[in-house]
Amino acid sequence: MPIRTRPVQATTHSAWYALRFAAMMFAAVFGQVGGAAADGGEGALKAAYLYNFAVYTDWPVLPTTFEFCIAGKDDFGDSLDAIARKQISGRQIRIRRFQGGDVPGECNLVFIVASNRVAGSQVLAAVARRPVLTVGDVGLETDDRPMLQLARENGQLCFSVNQPAAHAVGLTFSSKMLRLARSVQ
């Protein structure tokens, strides 16, 4: 008797991985920080993505403190406070916020808020030759592309990867993260 199998649709498979990645990120950030996820929402999920982007990226050299820099007015609420209590590669995390295109020199990761469109290109140009992970918010439109771009697809938060930009400054992404990306350039 022949065995019949159902073909697996690619969208089902990738959707399952995306949900698993989101759950893993949320648990990694908020699992041991009681009550920190009480406000939940998109800000908490974006914070979890940022933390895990940093965890699954290799830098050529890291200073003693890992700097998360937020360019523009964000919607994170208290979600970044939970991240500040964690570590990246054994280093304490410091959260910095700034406006405009003047990027602090200590940043390891720069998140460009969608409302910061005008300065988005300036921020990307300011860190173009430095090993700084650049992440664009959902809806961010600039002339240049960040290394990682958040997007919304079918009501879910997802991301795309610009590997040439990362490789140009010595950053590499884990294959685990690349498998979960919506698209990889």
Short mmCIF file of C-alpha atoms in Angstrom, two decimals:
data_model
loop_
_atom_site.label_atom_id
_atom_site.label_comp_id
_atom_site.label_asym_id
_atom_site.label_seq_id
_atom_site.Cartn_x
_atom_site.Cartn_y
_atom_site.Cartn_z
CA MET A 1 0.00 0.00 0.00
CA PRO A 2 1.59 3.34 -1.03
CA ILE A 3 2.10 5.96 1.66
CA ARG A 4 0.46 9.26 0.86
CA THR A 5 1.92 12.44 2.16
CA ARG A 6 0.55 15.93 2.11
CA PRO A 7 2.82 18.52 0.60
CA VAL A 8 3.97 21.07 3.15
CA GLN A 9 3.35 24.61 2.06
CA ALA A 10 6.34 26.93 2.40
CA THR A 11 4.22 29.63 3.99
CA THR A 12 3.09 27.26 6.75
CA HIS A 13 6.66 26.17 7.44
CA SER A 14 8.10 29.69 7.51
CA ALA A 15 5.15 30.99 9.55
CA TRP A 16 5.78 28.29 12.13
CA TYR A 17 9.46 29.29 12.38
CA ALA A 18 8.54 32.97 12.62
CA LEU A 19 6.12 32.31 15.48
CA ARG A 20 8.67 30.10 17.20
CA PHE A 21 11.35 32.80 16.86
CA ALA A 22 9.02 35.48 18.23
CA ALA A 23 8.06 33.27 21.18
CA MET A 24 11.70 32.43 21.82
CA MET A 25 12.66 36.11 21.77
CA PHE A 26 9.83 37.14 24.04
CA ALA A 27 10.71 34.40 26.53
CA ALA A 28 14.41 35.24 26.40
CA VAL A 29 13.79 38.85 27.31
CA PHE A 30 10.86 38.58 29.66
CA GLY A 31 10.92 35.02 30.94
CA GLN A 32 12.94 35.78 34.06
CA VAL A 33 11.87 39.38 34.54
CA GLY A 34 8.59 39.09 36.39
CA GLY A 35 5.90 41.54 35.37
CA ALA A 36 8.05 43.31 32.79
CA ALA A 37 5.82 42.17 29.96
CA ALA A 38 2.66 43.35 31.66
CA ASP A 39 2.23 46.17 29.13
CA GLY A 40 2.99 43.68 26.31
CA GLY A 41 2.12 45.11 22.94
CA GLU A 42 4.24 45.85 19.94
CA GLY A 43 6.86 47.79 21.89
CA ALA A 44 7.64 44.73 24.01
CA LEU A 45 7.86 42.51 20.94
CA LYS A 46 10.16 44.95 19.14
CA ALA A 47 12.37 45.12 22.24
CA ALA A 48 12.58 41.31 22.23
CA TYR A 49 13.55 41.34 18.55
CA LEU A 50 16.30 43.91 19.18
CA TYR A 51 17.73 41.92 22.06
CA ASN A 52 17.81 38.73 20.03
CA PHE A 53 19.22 40.47 16.97
CA ALA A 54 22.13 41.49 19.19
CA VAL A 55 22.49 37.99 20.67
CA TYR A 56 22.56 36.37 17.21
CA THR A 57 25.09 38.81 15.70
CA ASP A 58 28.87 38.45 15.91
CA TRP A 59 30.95 41.61 16.25
CA PRO A 60 34.69 41.87 15.52
CA VAL A 61 35.23 43.60 18.90
CA LEU A 62 32.87 44.72 21.66
CA PRO A 63 33.56 47.28 24.39
CA THR A 64 32.85 46.56 28.07
CA THR A 65 29.29 47.94 27.82
CA PHE A 66 26.87 47.09 25.01
CA GLU A 67 25.07 50.24 23.82
CA PHE A 68 21.51 50.01 22.43
CA CYS A 69 20.82 53.37 20.77
CA ILE A 70 17.31 54.42 19.79
CA ALA A 71 17.07 57.13 17.09
CA GLY A 72 13.79 59.01 17.48
CA LYS A 73 10.69 58.93 19.66
CA ASP A 74 9.89 55.27 20.34
CA ASP A 75 6.96 53.24 21.64
CA PHE A 76 8.93 50.84 23.84
CA GLY A 77 7.58 52.06 27.15
CA ASP A 78 9.18 50.05 29.98
CA SER A 79 10.13 47.18 27.66
CA LEU A 80 13.72 48.38 27.23
CA ASP A 81 14.17 48.41 31.02
CA ALA A 82 13.91 44.61 30.98
CA ILE A 83 16.61 44.46 28.30
CA ALA A 84 18.89 46.74 30.32
CA ARG A 85 18.92 44.12 33.08
CA LYS A 86 20.27 41.46 30.70
CA GLN A 87 23.68 41.03 29.06
CA ILE A 88 25.08 40.60 25.56
CA SER A 89 28.22 38.45 25.38
CA GLY A 90 28.78 38.99 29.10
CA ARG A 91 28.50 42.78 28.81
CA GLN A 92 26.04 45.04 30.59
CA ILE A 93 23.51 46.73 28.33
CA ARG A 94 23.00 50.48 28.31
CA ILE A 95 20.03 52.11 26.57
CA ARG A 96 20.57 55.51 24.92
CA ARG A 97 18.03 57.62 23.09
CA PHE A 98 18.83 60.43 20.70
CA GLN A 99 17.10 62.65 18.18
CA GLY A 100 18.24 63.63 14.71
CA GLY A 101 21.19 62.18 12.86
CA ASP A 102 23.98 62.72 15.40
CA VAL A 103 24.72 59.13 16.49
CA PRO A 104 26.60 58.71 19.78
CA GLY A 105 30.02 57.16 19.12
CA GLU A 106 29.52 54.27 21.57
CA CYS A 107 26.51 52.64 19.87
CA ASN A 108 26.69 48.92 19.04
CA LEU A 109 23.08 48.68 17.82
CA VAL A 110 21.05 51.55 16.39
CA PHE A 111 17.28 51.22 16.07
CA ILE A 112 15.80 53.87 13.75
CA VAL A 113 12.20 54.67 14.65
CA ALA A 114 9.84 55.00 11.67
CA SER A 115 8.88 58.56 12.65
CA ASN A 116 12.56 59.49 12.28
CA ARG A 117 12.49 59.20 8.46
CA VAL A 118 14.31 62.44 7.71
CA ALA A 119 17.20 61.58 10.02
CA GLY A 120 17.15 57.88 9.10
CA SER A 121 19.46 58.34 6.14
CA GLN A 122 21.75 60.55 8.24
CA VAL A 123 21.93 57.90 10.96
CA LEU A 124 22.79 55.17 8.44
CA ALA A 125 25.45 57.39 6.83
CA ALA A 126 26.95 58.23 10.25
CA VAL A 127 27.57 54.56 11.10
CA ALA A 128 28.20 53.24 7.56
CA ARG A 129 31.84 52.39 8.19
CA ARG A 130 31.54 51.31 11.83
CA PRO A 131 30.60 47.85 13.19
CA VAL A 132 27.17 49.05 14.32
CA LEU A 133 24.10 46.87 13.79
CA THR A 134 21.41 49.02 12.16
CA VAL A 135 17.74 48.08 12.54
CA GLY A 136 14.86 49.89 10.84
CA ASP A 137 11.43 50.14 12.42
CA VAL A 138 8.24 48.94 10.73
CA GLY A 139 7.43 51.47 8.01
CA LEU A 140 10.84 53.16 7.96
CA GLU A 141 11.59 54.42 4.47
CA THR A 142 15.06 55.76 3.70
CA ASP A 143 17.25 55.94 0.63
CA ASP A 144 19.65 53.47 2.27
CA ARG A 145 18.68 50.15 3.81
CA PRO A 146 19.52 49.18 7.38
CA MET A 147 21.08 45.75 8.02
CA LEU A 148 17.82 44.49 9.51
CA GLN A 149 14.38 45.84 8.65
CA LEU A 150 11.26 45.10 10.70
CA ALA A 151 8.00 44.73 8.79
CA ARG A 152 4.44 43.58 9.31
CA GLU A 153 3.18 40.68 7.22
CA ASN A 154 -0.26 39.14 7.74
CA GLY A 155 -0.50 40.89 11.10
CA GLN A 156 2.80 39.39 12.31
CA LEU A 157 6.09 41.17 12.98
CA CYS A 158 8.85 39.85 10.71
CA PHE A 159 12.23 41.04 9.44
CA SER A 160 14.44 41.08 6.37
CA VAL A 161 18.24 40.96 6.27
CA ASN A 162 20.75 43.03 4.29
CA GLN A 163 23.88 40.86 4.68
CA PRO A 164 26.17 42.88 2.36
CA ALA A 165 25.78 45.93 4.62
CA ALA A 166 26.62 43.85 7.71
CA HIS A 167 29.57 42.06 6.11
CA ALA A 168 31.01 45.39 4.91
CA VAL A 169 31.64 46.40 8.55
CA GLY A 170 32.60 42.96 9.89
CA LEU A 171 29.26 41.83 11.37
CA THR A 172 27.89 38.34 10.77
CA PHE A 173 24.47 36.92 11.58
CA SER A 174 23.79 33.49 13.01
CA SER A 175 22.30 30.97 10.62
CA LYS A 176 19.50 30.48 13.18
CA MET A 177 18.46 34.08 12.71
CA LEU A 178 18.86 34.00 8.92
CA ARG A 179 16.54 30.98 8.64
CA LEU A 180 13.75 32.99 10.27
CA ALA A 181 14.09 36.08 8.11
CA ARG A 182 11.36 36.93 5.63
CA SER A 183 14.06 37.67 3.07
CA VAL A 184 17.86 37.61 3.00
CA GLN A 185 19.92 39.64 0.59
#
